[in-house]
One Martini backbone bead per residue (centre of mass of N, CA, C, O) as a GRO file, in nm:
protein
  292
    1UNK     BB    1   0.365   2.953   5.562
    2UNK     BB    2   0.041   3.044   5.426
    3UNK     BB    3   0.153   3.053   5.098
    4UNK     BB    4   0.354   2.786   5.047
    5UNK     BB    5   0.123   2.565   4.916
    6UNK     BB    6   0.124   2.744   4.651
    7UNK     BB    7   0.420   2.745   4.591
    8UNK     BB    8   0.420   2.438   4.554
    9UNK     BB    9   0.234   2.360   4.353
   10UNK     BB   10   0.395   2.526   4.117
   11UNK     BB   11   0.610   2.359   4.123
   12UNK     BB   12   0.470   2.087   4.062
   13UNK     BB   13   0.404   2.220   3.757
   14UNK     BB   14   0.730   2.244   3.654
   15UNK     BB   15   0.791   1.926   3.797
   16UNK     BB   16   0.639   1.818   3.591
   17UNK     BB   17   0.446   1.614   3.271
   18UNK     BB   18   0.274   1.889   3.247
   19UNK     BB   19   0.043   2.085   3.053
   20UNK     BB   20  -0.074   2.361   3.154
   21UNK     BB   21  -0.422   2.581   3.160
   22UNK     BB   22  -0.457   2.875   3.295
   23UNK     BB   23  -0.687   3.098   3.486
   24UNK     BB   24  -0.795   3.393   3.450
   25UNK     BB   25  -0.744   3.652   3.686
   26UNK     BB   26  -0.891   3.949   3.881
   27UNK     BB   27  -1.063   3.836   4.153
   28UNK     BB   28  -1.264   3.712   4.353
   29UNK     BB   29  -1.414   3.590   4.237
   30UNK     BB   30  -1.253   3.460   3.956
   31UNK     BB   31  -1.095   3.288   4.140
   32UNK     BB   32  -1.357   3.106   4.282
   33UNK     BB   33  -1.442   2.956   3.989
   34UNK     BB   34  -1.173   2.824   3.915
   35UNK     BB   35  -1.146   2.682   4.119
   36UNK     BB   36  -1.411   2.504   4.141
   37UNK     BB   37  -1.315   2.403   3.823
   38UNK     BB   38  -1.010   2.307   3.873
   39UNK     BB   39  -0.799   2.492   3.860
   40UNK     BB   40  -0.456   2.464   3.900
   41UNK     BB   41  -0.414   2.808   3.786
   42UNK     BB   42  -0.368   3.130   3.828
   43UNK     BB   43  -0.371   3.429   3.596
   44UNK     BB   44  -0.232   3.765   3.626
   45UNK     BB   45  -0.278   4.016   3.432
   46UNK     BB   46  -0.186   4.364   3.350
   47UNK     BB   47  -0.456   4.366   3.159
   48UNK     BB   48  -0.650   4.346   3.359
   49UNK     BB   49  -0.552   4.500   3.610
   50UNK     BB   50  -0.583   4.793   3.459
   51UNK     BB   51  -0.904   4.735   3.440
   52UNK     BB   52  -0.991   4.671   3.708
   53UNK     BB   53  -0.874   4.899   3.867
   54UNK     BB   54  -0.885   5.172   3.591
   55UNK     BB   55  -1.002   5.149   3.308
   56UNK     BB   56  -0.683   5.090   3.186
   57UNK     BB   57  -0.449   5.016   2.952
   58UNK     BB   58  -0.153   4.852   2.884
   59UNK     BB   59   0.047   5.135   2.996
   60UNK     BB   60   0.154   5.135   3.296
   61UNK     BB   61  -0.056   5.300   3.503
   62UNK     BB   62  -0.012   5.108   3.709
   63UNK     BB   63   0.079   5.008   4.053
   64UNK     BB   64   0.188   4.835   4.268
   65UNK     BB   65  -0.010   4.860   4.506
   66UNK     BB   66  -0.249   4.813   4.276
   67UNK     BB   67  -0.169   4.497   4.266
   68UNK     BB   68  -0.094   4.394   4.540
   69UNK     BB   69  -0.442   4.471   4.652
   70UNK     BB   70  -0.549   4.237   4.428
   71UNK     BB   71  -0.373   3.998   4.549
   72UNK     BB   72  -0.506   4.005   4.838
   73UNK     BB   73  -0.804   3.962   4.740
   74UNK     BB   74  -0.760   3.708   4.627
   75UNK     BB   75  -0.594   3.544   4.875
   76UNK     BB   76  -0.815   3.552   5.048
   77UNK     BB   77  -1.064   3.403   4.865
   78UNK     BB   78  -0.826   3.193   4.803
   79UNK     BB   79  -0.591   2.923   4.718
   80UNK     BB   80  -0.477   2.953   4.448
   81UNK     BB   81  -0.270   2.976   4.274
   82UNK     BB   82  -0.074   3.284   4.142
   83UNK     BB   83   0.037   3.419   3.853
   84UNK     BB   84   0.221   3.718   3.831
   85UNK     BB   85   0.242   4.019   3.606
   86UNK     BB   86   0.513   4.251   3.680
   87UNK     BB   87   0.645   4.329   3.409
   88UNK     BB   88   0.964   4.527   3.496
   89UNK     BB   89   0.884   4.610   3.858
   90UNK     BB   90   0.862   4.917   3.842
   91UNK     BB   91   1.166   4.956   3.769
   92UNK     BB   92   1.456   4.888   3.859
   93UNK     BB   93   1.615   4.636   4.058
   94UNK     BB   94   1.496   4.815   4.318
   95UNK     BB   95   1.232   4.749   4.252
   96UNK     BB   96   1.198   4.482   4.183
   97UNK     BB   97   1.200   4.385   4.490
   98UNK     BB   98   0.973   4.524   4.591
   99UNK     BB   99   0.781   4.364   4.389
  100UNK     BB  100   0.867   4.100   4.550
  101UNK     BB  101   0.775   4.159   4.847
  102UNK     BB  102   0.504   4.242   4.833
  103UNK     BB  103   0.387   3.981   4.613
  104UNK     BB  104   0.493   3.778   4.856
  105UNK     BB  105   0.262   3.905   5.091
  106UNK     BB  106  -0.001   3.889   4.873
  107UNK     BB  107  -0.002   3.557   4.817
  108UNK     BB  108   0.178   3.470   4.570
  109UNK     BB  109   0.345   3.201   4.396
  110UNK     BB  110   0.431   3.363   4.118
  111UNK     BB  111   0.620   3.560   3.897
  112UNK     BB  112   0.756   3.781   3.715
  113UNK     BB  113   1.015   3.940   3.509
  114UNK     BB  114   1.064   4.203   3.229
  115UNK     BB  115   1.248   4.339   2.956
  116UNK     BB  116   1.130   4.577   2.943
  117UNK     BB  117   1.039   4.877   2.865
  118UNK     BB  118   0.902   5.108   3.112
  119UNK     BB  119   0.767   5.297   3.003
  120UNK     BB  120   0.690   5.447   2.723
  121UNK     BB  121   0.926   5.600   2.522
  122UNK     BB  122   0.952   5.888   2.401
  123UNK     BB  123   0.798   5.857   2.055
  124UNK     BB  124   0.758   5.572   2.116
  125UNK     BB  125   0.524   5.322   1.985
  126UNK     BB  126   0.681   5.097   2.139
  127UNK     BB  127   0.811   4.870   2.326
  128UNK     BB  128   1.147   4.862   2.459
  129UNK     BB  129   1.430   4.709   2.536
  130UNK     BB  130   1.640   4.654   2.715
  131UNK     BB  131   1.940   4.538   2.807
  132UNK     BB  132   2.083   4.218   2.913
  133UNK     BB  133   2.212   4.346   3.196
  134UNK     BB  134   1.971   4.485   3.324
  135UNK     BB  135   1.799   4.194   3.327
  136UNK     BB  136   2.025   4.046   3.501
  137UNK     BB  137   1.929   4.268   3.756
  138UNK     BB  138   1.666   4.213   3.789
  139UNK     BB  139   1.690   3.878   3.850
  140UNK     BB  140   1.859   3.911   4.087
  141UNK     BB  141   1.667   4.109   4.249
  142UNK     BB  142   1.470   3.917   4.276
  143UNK     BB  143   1.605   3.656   4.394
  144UNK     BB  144   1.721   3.800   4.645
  145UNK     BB  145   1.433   3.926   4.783
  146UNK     BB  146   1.328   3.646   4.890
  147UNK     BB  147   1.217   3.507   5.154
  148UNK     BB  148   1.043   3.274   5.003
  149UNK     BB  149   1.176   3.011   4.833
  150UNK     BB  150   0.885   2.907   4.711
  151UNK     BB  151   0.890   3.149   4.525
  152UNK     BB  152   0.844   3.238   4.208
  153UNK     BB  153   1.069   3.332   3.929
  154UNK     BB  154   1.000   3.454   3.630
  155UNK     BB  155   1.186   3.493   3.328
  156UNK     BB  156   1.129   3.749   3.097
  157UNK     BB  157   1.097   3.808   2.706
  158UNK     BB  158   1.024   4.008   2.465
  159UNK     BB  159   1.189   3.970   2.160
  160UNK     BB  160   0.927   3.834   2.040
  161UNK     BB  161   0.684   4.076   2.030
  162UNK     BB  162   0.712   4.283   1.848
  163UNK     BB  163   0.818   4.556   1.687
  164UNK     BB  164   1.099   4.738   1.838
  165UNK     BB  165   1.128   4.481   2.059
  166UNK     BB  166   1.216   4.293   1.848
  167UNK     BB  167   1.461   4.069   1.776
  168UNK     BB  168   1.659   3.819   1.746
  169UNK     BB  169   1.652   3.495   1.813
  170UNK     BB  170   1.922   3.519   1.946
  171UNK     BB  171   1.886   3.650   2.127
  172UNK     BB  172   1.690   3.539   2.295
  173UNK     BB  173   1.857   3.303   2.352
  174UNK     BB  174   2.047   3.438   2.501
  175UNK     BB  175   1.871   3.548   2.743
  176UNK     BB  176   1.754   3.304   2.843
  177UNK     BB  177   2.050   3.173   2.947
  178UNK     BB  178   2.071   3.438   3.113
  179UNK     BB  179   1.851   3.393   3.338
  180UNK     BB  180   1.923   3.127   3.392
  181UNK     BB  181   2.187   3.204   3.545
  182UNK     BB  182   2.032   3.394   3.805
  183UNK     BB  183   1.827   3.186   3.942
  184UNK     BB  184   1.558   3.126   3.796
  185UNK     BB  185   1.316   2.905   3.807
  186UNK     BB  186   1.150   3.042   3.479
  187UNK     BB  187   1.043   3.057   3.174
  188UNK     BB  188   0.905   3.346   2.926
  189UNK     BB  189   0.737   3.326   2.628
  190UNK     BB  190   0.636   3.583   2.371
  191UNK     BB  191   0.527   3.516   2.020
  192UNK     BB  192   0.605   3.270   1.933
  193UNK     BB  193   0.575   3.017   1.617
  194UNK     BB  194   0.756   2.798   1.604
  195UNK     BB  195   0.886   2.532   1.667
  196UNK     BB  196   1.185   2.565   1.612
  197UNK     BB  197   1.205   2.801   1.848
  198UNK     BB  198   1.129   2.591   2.072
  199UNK     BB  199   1.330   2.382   2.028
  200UNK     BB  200   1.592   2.624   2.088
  201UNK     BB  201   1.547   2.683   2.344
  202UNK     BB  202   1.487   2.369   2.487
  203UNK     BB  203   1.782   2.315   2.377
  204UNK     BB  204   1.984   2.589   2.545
  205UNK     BB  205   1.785   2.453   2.804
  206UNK     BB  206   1.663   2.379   3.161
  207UNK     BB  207   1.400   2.477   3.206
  208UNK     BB  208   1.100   2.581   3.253
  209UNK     BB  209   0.854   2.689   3.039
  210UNK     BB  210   0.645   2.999   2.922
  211UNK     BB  211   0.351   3.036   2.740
  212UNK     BB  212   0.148   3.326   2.619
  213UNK     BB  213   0.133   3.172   2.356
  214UNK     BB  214  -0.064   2.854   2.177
  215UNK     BB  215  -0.034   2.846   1.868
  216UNK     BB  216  -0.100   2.692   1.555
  217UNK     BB  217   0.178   2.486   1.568
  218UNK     BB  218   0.163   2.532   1.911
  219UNK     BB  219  -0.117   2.369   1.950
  220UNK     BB  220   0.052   2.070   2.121
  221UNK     BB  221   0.035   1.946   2.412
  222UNK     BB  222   0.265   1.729   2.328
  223UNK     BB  223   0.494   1.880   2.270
  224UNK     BB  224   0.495   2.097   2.497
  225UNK     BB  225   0.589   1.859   2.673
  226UNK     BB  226   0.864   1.798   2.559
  227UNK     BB  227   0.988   2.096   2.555
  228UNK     BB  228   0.874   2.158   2.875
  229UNK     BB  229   0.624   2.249   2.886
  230UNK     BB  230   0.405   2.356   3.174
  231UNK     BB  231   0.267   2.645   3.073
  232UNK     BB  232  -0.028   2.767   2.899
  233UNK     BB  233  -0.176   3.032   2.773
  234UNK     BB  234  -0.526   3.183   2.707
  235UNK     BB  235  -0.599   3.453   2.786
  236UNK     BB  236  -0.876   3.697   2.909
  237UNK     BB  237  -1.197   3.614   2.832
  238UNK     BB  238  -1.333   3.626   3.072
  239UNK     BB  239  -1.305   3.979   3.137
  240UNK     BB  240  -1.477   3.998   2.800
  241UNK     BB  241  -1.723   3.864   2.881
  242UNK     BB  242  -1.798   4.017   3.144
  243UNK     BB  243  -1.813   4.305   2.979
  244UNK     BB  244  -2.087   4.202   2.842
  245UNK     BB  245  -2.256   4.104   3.023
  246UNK     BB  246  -2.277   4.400   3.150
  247UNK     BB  247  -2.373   4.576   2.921
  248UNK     BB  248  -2.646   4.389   2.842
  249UNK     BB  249  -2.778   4.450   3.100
  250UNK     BB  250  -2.754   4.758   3.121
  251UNK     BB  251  -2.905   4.793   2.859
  252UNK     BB  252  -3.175   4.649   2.912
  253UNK     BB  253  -3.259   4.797   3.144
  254UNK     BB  254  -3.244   5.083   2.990
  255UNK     BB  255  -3.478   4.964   2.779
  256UNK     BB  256  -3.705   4.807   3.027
  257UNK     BB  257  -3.610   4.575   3.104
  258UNK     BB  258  -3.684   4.328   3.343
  259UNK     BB  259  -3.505   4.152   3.578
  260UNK     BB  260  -3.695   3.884   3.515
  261UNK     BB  261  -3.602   3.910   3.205
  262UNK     BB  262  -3.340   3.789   3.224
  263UNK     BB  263  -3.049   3.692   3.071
  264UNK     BB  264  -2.789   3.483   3.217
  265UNK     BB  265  -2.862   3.436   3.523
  266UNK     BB  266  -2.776   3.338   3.787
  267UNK     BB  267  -2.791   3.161   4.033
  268UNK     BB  268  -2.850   3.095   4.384
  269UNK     BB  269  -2.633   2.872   4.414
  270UNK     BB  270  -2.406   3.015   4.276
  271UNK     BB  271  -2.366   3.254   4.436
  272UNK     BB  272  -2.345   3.125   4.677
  273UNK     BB  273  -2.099   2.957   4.671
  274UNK     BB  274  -1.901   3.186   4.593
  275UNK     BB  275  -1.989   3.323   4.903
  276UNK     BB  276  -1.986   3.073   5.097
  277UNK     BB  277  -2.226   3.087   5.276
  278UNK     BB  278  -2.215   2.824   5.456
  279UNK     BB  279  -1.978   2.912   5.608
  280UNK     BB  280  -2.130   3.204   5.712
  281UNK     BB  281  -2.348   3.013   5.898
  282UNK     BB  282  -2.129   2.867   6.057
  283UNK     BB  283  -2.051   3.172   6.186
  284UNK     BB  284  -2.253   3.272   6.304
  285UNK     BB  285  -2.382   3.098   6.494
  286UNK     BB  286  -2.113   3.057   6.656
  287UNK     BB  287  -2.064   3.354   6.704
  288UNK     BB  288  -2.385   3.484   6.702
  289UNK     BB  289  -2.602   3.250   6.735
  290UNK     BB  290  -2.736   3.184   6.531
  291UNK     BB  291  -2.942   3.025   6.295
  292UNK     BB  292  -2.937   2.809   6.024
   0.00000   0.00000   0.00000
């Protein structure tokens, strides 16, 4: 299959003896440029997807079909594997089938699917956990969905997300449990904050683990490498710079100032290498006959 190579790579960092660094990609520039600077793996996150596709917070308002046709053109542009977070599947057991044959379709390496309740139900200040047996429903439904087996399929448990969503940590170590028995590839877990924690989780389990943030006393990839920590993410701040970045340029525009006086703007080159410009001289030529 097209996108077989690129799920063959997430696996084989889930089945190495590294804890990588993905980076948060959310469109084909920014995910052109972590390839270029040499990014093992991008991680597209929802709260990226919903503010780039809709400009707005990440209360799951953003659409499957707007999800997987954002990850579409991320994989036109790059061959990056990319993980998605699909957060709850966007519905039942029988959505999140639908949400794994999409985001398979549309070039993903591997996903994500989290038992948090989605959206957020009446009165409840913060997102609430579903049942234990509805999430091993919906892990299941997701591993039976794929077509291509090396598509990776990670069980996400939000119990220590805190607010009214946090449980018990024996909760957390029985989900955890209870979804790799359901033939998830790798299990996924944010909130984390203590070395004991990730010990007793790595010690319960035999997956690769996924932390969502890895800080404070967790910020030691020798350790995190030892407890079987594959992939651990660090937020979204590319995102936020770019947000920065425009605000400040039209900002200066807006006051006045000349474009040719602007700070901080790409070069000519980089601009060129981002668009493959070399590429498209070359299907020129070829195709149209023009001169390089």
């Amino acid at each position: 299959m097209a996108f077989r190579k690129r799920r063959e790579a997430l696996r084989s960092i889930l089945s190495g003896s590294a804890c990588i660094r993905a980076g948060s990609v959310y469109d084909p520039v920014s995910i052109r440029i972590a390839e270029d600077l040499g990014f093992e793996l991008g991680m597209f996150g929802g709260s990226v997807a919903s503010l780039t596709v809709l400009g707005d917070p990440d209360i799951t308002l953003i659409t499957l079909t707007e999800l997987a046709e954002q990850m579409r053109r991320m994989s036109r542009a790059s061959t990056l594997p990319v993980l998605v977070d699909a957060d709850h599947g966007y519905g039942n057991a029988l959505n999140v089938r639908r949400t794994v044959q999409e985001l398979e379709t549309a070039g993903a390496a591997g996903l994500t699917i989290e038992d948090t309740l989605l959206p957020q139900a009446y009165g409840a200040a913060e997102p609430q956990l579903i049942s234990t047996e509805e999430g091993i429903g919906k892990m299941k439904a997701a591993v039976d969905a794929r077509s291509d087996p090396a598509l990776v399929i990670m069980g996400r448990t939000g119990t220590r997300g805190g607010g009214p969503s946090a449980t018990s940590f024996d909760d957390c170590v029985a989900r955890a449990k209870a979804y790799e028995a359901t033939g998830v590839d790798a299990l996924f877990f944010t909130g984390l904050k203590t070395r004991k924690e990730l010990e007793t989780i790595s010690a319960a389990t035999t997956l690769p683990l996924v932390l969502g943030n890895a800080q404070g006393e967790l910020d030691d990839p020798a350790f995190l490498v030892h407890q079987r920590v594959r992939i651990a993410l660090q937020g979204h701040t590319p995102f936020a710079a770019a947000t920065l970045a425009v605000y400040e340029t039209l900002r200066a525009l807006r006051e006045g100032v000349p474009p040719k006086d602007l700070k901080g703007l790409p070069s000519s080159q980089l601009t060129g290498r981002l668009m493959r410009d070399a590429d498209v001289k070359l299907r020129l030529a070829e195709f149209l006959g023009l001169k390089r």
